[in-house]
Tab-separated table of C-alpha atoms in Angstrom:
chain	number	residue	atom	x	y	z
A	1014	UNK	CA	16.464	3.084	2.422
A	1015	UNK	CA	12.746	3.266	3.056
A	1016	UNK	CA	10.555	3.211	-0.207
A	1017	UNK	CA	9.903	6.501	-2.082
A	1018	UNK	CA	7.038	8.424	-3.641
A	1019	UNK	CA	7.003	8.093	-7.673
A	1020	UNK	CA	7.004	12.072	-8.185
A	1021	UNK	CA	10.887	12.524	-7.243
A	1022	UNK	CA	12.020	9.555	-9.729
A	1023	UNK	CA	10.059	10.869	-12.906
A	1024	UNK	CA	11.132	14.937	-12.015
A	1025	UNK	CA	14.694	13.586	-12.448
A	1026	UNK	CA	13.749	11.631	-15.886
A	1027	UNK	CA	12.151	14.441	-16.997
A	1028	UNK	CA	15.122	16.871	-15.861
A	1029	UNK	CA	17.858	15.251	-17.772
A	1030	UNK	CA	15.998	13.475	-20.612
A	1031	UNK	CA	16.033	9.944	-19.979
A	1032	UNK	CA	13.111	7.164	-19.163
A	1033	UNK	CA	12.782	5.061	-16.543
A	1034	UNK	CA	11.674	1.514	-16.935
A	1035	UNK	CA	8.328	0.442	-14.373
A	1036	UNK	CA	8.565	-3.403	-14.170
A	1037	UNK	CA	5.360	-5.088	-13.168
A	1038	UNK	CA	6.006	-8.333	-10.698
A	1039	UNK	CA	3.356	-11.358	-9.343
A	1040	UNK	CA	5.935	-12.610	-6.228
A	1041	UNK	CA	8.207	-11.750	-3.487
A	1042	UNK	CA	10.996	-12.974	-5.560
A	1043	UNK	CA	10.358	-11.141	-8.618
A	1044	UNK	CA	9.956	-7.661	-6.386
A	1045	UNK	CA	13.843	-9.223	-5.143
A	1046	UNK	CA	15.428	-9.485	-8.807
A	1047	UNK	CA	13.677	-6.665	-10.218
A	1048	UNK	CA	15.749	-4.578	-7.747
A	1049	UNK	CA	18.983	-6.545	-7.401
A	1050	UNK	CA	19.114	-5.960	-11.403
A	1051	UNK	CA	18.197	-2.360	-10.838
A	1052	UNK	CA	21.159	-1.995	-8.084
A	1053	UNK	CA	23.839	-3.285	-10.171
A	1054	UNK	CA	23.078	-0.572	-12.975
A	1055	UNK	CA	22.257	2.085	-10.310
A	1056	UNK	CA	19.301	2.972	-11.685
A	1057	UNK	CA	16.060	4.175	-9.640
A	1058	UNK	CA	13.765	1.443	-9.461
A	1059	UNK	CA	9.956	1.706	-9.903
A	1060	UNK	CA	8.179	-1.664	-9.225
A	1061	UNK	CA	4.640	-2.553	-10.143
A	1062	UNK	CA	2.032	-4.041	-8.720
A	1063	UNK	CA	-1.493	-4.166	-11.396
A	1064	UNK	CA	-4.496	-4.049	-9.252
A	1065	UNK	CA	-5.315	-8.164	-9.377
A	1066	UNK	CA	-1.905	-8.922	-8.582
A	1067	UNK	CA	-2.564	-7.485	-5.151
A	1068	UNK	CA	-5.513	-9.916	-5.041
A	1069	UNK	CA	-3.067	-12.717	-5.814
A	1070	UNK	CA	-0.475	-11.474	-4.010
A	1071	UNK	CA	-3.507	-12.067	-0.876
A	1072	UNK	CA	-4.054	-15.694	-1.995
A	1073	UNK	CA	-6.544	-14.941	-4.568
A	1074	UNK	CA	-5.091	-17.780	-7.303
A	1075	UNK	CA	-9.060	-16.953	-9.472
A	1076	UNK	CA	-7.239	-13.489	-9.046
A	1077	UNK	CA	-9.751	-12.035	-11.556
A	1078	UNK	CA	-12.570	-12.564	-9.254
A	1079	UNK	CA	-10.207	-10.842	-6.275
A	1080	UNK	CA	-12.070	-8.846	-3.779
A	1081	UNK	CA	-11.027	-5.509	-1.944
A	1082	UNK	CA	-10.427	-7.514	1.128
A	1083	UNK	CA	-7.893	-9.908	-0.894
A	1084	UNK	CA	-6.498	-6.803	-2.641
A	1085	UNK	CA	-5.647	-5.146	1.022
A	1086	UNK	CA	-3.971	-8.116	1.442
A	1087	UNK	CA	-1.388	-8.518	-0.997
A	1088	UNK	CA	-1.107	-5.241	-0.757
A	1089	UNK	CA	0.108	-5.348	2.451
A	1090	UNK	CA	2.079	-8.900	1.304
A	1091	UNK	CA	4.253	-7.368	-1.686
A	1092	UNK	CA	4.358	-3.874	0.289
A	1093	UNK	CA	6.168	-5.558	3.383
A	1094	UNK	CA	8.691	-7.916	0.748
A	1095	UNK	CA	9.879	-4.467	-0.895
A	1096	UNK	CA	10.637	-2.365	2.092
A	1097	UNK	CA	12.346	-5.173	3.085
A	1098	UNK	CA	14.559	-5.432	0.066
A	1099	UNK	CA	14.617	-1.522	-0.540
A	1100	UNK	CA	15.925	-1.221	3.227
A	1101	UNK	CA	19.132	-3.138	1.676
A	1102	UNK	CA	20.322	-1.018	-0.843
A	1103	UNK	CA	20.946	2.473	-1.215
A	1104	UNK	CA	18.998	3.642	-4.835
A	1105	UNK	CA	15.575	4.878	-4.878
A	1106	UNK	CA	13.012	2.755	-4.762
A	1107	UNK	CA	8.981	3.372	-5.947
A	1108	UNK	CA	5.963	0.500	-5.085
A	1109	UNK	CA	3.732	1.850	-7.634
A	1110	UNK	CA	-0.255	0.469	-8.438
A	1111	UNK	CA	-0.906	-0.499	-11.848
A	1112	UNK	CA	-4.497	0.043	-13.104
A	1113	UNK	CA	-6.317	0.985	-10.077
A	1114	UNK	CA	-9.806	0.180	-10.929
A	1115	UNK	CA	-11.553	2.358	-8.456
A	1116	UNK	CA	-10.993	4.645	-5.490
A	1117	UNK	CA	-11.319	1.657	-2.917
A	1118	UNK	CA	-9.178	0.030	-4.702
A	1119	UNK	CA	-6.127	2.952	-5.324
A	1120	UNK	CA	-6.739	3.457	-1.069
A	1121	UNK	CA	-6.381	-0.096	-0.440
A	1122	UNK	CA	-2.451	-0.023	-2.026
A	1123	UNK	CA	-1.635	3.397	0.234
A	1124	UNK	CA	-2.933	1.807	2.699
A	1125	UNK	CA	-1.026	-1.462	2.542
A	1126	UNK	CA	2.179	0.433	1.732
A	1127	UNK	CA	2.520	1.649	-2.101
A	1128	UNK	CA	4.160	4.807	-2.244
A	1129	UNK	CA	2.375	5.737	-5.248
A	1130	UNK	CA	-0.913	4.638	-7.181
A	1131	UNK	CA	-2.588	4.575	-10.842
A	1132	UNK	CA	-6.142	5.442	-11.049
A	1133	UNK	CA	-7.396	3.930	-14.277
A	1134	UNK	CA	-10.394	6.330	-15.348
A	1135	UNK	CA	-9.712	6.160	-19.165
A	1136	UNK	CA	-12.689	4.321	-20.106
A	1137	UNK	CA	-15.328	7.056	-17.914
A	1138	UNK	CA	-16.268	10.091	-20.019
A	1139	UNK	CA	-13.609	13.257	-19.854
A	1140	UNK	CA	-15.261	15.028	-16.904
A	1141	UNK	CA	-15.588	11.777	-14.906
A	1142	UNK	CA	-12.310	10.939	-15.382
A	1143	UNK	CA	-11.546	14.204	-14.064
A	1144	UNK	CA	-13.337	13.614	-11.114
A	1145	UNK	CA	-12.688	10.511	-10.144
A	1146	UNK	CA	-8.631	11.254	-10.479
A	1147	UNK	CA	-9.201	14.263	-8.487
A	1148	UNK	CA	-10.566	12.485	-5.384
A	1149	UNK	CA	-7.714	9.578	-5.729
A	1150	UNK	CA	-5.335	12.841	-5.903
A	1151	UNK	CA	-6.359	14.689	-2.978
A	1152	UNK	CA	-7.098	11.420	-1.176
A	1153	UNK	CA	-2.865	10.576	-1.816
A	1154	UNK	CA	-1.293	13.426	-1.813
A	1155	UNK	CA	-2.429	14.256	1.983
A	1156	UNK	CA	-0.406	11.029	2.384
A	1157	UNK	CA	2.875	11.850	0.298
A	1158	UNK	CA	1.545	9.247	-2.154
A	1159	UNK	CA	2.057	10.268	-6.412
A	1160	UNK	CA	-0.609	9.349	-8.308
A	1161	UNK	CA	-0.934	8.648	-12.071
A	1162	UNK	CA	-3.824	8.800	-14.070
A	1163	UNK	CA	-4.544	7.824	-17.439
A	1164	UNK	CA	-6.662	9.448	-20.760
A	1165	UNK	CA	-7.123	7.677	-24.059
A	1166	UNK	CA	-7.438	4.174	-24.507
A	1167	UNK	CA	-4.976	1.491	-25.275
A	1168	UNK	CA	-6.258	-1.713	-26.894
A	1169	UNK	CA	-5.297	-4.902	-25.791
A	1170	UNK	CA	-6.135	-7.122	-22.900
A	1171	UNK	CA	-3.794	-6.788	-19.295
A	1172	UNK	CA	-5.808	-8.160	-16.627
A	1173	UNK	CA	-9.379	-7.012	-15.934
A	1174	UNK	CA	-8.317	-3.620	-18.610
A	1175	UNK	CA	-9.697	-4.402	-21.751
A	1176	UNK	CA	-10.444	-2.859	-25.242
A	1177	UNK	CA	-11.203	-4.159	-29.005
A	1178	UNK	CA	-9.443	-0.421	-30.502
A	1179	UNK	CA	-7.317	2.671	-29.611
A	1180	UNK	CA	-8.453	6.143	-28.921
A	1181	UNK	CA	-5.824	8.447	-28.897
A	1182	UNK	CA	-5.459	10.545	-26.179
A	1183	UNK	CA	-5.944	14.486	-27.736
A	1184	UNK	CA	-3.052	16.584	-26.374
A	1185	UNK	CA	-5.204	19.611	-25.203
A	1186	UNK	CA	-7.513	17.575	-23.234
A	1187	UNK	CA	-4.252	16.009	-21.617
A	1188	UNK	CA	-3.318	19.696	-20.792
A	1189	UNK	CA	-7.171	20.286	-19.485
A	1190	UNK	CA	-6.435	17.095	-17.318
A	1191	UNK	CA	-3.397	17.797	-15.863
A	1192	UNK	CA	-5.122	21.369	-14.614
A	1193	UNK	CA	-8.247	20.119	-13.627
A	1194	UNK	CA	-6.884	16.866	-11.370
A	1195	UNK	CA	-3.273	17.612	-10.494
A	1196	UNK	CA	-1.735	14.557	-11.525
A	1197	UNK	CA	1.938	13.794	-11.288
A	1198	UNK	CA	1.565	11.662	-14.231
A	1199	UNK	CA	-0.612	10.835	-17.404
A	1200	UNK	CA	-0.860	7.718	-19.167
A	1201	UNK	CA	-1.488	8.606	-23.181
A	1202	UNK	CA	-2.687	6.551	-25.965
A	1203	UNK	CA	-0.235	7.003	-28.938
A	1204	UNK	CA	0.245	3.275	-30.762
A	1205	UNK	CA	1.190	1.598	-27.681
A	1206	UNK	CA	-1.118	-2.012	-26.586
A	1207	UNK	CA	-1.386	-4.097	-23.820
A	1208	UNK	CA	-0.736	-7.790	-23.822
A	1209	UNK	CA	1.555	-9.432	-25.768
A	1210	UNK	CA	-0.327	-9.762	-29.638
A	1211	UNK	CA	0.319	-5.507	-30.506
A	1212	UNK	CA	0.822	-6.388	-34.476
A	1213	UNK	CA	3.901	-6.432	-36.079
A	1214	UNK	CA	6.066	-3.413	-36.947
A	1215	UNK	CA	4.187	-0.573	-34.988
A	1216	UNK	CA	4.893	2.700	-35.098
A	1217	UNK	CA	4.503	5.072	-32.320
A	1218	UNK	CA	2.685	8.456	-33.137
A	1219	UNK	CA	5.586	10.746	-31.124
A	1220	UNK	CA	3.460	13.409	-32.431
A	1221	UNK	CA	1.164	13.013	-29.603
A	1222	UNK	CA	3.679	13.041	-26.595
A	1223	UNK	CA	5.774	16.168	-28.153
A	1224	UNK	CA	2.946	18.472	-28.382
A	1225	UNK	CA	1.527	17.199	-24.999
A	1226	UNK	CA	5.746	18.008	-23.716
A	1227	UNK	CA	5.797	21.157	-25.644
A	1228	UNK	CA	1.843	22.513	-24.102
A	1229	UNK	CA	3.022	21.339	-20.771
A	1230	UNK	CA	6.186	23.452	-21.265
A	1231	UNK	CA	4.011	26.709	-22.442
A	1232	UNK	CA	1.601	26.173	-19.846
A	1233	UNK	CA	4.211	25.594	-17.042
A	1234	UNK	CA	2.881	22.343	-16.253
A	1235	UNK	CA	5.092	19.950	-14.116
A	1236	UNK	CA	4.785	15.889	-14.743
A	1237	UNK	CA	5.334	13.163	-16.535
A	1238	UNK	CA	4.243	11.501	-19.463
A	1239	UNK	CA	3.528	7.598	-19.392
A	1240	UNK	CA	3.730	4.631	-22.304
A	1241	UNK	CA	1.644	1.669	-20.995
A	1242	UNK	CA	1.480	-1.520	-23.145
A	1243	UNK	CA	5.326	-0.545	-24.018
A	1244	UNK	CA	6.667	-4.679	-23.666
A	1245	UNK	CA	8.885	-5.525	-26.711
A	1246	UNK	CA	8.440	-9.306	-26.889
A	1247	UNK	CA	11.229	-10.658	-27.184
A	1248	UNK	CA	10.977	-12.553	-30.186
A	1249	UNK	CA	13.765	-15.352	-29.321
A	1250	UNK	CA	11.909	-15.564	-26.184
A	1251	UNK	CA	8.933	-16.717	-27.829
A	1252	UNK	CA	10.846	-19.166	-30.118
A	1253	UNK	CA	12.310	-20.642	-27.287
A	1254	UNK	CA	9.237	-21.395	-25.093
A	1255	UNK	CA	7.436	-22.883	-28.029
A	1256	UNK	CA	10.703	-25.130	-28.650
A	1257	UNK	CA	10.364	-26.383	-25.003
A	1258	UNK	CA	6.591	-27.126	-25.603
A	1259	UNK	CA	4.483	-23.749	-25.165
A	1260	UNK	CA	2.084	-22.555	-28.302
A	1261	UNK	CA	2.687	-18.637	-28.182
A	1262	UNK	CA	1.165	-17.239	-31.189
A	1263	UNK	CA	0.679	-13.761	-32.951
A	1264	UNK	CA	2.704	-12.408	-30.353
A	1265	UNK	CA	4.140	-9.177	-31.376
A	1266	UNK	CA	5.738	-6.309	-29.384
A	1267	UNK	CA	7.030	-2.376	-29.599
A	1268	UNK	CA	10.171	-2.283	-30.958
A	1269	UNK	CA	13.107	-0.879	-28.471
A	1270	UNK	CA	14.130	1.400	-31.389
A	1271	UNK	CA	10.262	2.965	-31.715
A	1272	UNK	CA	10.356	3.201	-27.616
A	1273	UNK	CA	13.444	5.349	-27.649
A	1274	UNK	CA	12.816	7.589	-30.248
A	1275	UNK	CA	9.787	8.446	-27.705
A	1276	UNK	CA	12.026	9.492	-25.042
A	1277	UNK	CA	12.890	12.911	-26.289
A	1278	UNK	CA	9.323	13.182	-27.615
A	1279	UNK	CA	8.553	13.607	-23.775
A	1280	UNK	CA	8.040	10.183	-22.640
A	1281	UNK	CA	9.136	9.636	-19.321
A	1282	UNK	CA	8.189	6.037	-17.716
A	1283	UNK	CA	7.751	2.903	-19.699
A	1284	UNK	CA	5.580	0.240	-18.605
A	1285	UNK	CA	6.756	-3.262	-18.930
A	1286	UNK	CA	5.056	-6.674	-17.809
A	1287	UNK	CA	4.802	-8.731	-20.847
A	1288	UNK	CA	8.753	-9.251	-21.565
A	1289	UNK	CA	9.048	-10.702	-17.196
A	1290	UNK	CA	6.132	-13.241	-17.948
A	1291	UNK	CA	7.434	-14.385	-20.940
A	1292	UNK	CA	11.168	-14.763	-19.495
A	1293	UNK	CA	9.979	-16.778	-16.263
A	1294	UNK	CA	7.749	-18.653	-18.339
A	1295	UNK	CA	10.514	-19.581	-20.514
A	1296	UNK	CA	12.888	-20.384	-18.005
A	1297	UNK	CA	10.034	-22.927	-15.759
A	1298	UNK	CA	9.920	-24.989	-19.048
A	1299	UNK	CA	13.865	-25.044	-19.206
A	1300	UNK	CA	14.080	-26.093	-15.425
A	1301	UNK	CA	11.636	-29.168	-15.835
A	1302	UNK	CA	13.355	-30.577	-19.277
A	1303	UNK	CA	16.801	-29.976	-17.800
A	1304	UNK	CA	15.684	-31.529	-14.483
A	1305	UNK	CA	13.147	-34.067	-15.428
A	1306	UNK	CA	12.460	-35.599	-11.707
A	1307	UNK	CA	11.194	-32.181	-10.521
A	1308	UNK	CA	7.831	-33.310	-12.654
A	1309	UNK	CA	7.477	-35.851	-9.460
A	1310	UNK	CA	8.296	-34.123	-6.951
A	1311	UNK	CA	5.905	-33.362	-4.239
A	1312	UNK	CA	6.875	-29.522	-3.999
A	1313	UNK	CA	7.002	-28.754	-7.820
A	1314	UNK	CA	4.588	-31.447	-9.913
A	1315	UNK	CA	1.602	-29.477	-9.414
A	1316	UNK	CA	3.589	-26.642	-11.125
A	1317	UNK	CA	5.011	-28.839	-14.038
A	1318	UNK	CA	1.569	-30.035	-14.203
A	1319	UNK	CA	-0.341	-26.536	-14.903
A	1320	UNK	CA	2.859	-25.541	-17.393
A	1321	UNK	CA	1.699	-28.552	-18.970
A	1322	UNK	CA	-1.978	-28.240	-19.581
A	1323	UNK	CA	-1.700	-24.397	-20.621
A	1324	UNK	CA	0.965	-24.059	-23.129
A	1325	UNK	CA	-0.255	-21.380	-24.659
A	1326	UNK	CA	-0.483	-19.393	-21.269
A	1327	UNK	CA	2.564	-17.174	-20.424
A	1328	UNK	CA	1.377	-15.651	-16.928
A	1329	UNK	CA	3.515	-17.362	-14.404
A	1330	UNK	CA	0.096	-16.742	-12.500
A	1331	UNK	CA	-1.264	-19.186	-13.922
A	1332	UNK	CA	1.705	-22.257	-12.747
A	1333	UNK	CA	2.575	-20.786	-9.540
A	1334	UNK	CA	-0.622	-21.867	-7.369
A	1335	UNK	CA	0.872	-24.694	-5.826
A	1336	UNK	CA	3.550	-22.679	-4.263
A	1337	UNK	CA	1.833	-19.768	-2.915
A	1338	UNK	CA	3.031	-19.167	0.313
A	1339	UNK	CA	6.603	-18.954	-1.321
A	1340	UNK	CA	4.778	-16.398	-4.019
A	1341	UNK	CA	3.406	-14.424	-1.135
A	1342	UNK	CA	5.508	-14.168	1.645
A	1343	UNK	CA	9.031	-15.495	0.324
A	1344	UNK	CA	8.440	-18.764	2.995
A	1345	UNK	CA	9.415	-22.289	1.843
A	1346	UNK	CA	12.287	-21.153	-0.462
A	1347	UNK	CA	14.357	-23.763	-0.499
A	1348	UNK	CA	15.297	-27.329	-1.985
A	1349	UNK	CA	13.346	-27.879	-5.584
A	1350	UNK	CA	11.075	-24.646	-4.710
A	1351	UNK	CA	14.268	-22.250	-4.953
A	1352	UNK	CA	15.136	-24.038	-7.834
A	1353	UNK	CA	11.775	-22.494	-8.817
A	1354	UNK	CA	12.453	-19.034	-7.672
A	1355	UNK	CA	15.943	-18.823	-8.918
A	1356	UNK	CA	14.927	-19.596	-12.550
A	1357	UNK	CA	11.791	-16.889	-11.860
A	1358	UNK	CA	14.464	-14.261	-10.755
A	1359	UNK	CA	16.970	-15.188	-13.780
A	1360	UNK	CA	14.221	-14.692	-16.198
A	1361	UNK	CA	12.992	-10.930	-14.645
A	1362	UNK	CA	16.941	-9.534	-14.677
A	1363	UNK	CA	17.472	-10.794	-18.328
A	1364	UNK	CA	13.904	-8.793	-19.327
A	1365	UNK	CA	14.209	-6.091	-17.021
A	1366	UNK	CA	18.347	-5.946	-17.713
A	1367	UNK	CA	18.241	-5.615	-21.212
A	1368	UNK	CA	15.814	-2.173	-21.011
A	1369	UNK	CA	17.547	-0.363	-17.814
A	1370	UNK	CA	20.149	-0.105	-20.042
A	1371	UNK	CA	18.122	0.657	-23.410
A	1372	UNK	CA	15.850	3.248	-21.748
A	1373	UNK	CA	18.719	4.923	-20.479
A	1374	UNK	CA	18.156	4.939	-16.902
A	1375	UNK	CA	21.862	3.149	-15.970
A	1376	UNK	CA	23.558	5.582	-13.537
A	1377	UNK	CA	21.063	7.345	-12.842
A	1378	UNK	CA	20.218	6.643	-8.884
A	1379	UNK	CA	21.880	9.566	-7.403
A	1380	UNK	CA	20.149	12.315	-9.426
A	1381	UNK	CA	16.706	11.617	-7.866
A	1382	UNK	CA	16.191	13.217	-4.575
A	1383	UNK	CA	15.866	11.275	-1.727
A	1384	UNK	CA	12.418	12.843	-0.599
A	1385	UNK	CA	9.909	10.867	2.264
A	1386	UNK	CA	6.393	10.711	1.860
A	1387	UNK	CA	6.288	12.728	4.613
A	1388	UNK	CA	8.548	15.606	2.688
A	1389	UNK	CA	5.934	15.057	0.079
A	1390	UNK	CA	2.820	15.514	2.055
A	1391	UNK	CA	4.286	18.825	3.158
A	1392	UNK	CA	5.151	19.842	-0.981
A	1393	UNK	CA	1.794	18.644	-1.941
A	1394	UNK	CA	-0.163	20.871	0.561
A	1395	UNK	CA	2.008	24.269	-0.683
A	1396	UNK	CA	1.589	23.480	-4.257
């Protein structure tokens, strides 16, 4: 079925209690696993694209120094792969942008395809935050597009977002936000960090997300409340890659148990990226010591070689270069590259697997409402 906004798939978390996983992915064949796995549990699917994978996702391999013109096109690259693979199955599916820096940047995803779009204005003061999520809103929603928007600040690194501590995000100005900007959704700061070092044993402060819910609820606000930096680290995961040769250290996730005991506290979407890099990671460095001669060959050595001079790295970003068209466009899949791809798309449906099922979202396909952007577009204008 053709690709759907995000409002639709968090009004039916919100209606009967539940959270539903949004899985960030790098290639065409991650997008492809991420929703085969979601398809087998019939759960909605919300994939994720973070701003600078769109610049990788146009060829952009320094992706951190990706223009607007490179983020159009991998825009346009991962938006084409997904319709493709949503077109083939019959649950809901949502091409959401992670972290949109900017405006230009939040237009550039609508306009390659994304069916919804984050506008990242947590580190501006309140009112420009306001404003700036405003214009993205009015901008999207005259196109059927959800937007998300985000207030408080998560530390951690993820990408070009950055920052040394944690504000967390004060539940009346959330209220004040929602009013003022008309968001579908709102990223909050409650203990949550990106990247993959969040310290060990942290506990959430649900506080913040149930009296957000229970405002909302007084106020008859409508939305959805977001955990970013929510990856759980798998520790065995770890263990394994640095068995097989990788150095990942201090790396320390949210427990599953502190991310569902959020749910009923109001959250609603759980952002995961962390858990899919280190899976695929893992599984590249498993391919090349079961099969050796891959190291040589003239499809896959530049890969082996790049896994071998970063072994503390864990972005698959950072190894797949040599194999971009396949990254981008899904060409050249075959022989020792789709040896490459299949071990990439066994490593995203063991991460993303494991927390369909955990966040509760199994089942849960045919209570979201099949609605177009189009349908959208129409609701947005009456309110």
């Amino acid at each position: 079925m053709p690709l759907v906004p995000l409002r639709p798939v968090l009004d039916a978390a919100v209606q009967y209690g539940y959270a539903q996983g949004a899985f960030n992915v790098n290639a065409v064949a991650q997008a492809e696993a991420v929703i085969a796995v979601h398809e087998m549990f019939r759960s909605p699917v919300i994939l994720q694209g973070a701003d600078l994978a769109n610049a990788f996702m146009g060829g952009r391999t320094d992706f951190q120094n990706g223009t607007l013109e490179d983020k159009k096109k991998g825009a346009k690259n991962i938006a084409e792969a997904v319709k493709k693979f949503a077109a083939q199955t019959a649950i809901p599916v949502v091409l959401h942008l992670d972290h949109g820096k900017n405006f230009d940047s939040c237009a550039a995803a609508i306009e390659g395809g994304y069916t919804s779009v984050m506008i990242d204005g947590s580190s501006l003061p309140f009112e420009e935050n306001v404003e700036l999520t405003r214009e993205v809103v009015k901008y999207a929603h005259a196109q059927g597009v959800s937007v998300e928007g985000e207030l408080g600040v998560l530390a951690g690194v993820e990408d070009h977002v950055f920052a040394a501590n944690s504000t967390y995000t004060n539940p009346m100005s959330a209220i004040e936000f929602f009013k003022k900007t008309g968001v579908d959704a709102l990223a909050i700061s409650y203990g949550t960090m990106h990247g993959a070092s969040k310290g060990k044993d942290v506990k959430l402060r649900r506080e913040i997300p149930t009296a957000i819910r229970e405002c909302m609820n007084h106020e008859g606000i409508q939305g959805a409340l977001v955990s970013h930096g929510s990856s759980t680290v798998p520790r065995y995961i770890v263990d394994e890659i640095n068995a097989l040769g990788g150095d990942i250290q201090n790396a320390y996730g949210i427990s599953k148990a502190e991310l569902k005991a959020a749910i009923p506290c109001g959250i609603s979407k759980i952002n995961v990226d962390t858990d899919i890099r280190l899976a695929v990671t893992r599984n590249f460095r498993e391919l090349f010591r079961d099969h050796p001669e891959l190291k040589e060959d003239s499809r896959l050595s530049g890969v082996w070689k790049l896994l071998d001079e970063n072994r503390s790295a864990f972005d698959p970003r950072v190894f797949l270069p040599p194999v971009m068209d396949t990254v981008m466009f899904g060409t050249g899949d075959d022989g020792s590259v789709a040896q490459l791809t299949n071990a990439m798309r066994q490593g995203v449906k063991e991460a993303v697997g494991s927390l369909i099922v955990e966040f509760g979202s199994v089942g849960r396909a045919p209570l979201v409402e099949m609605t177009s952007l189009e349908d959208m577009t129409v609701r947005y204008k009456e309110g």
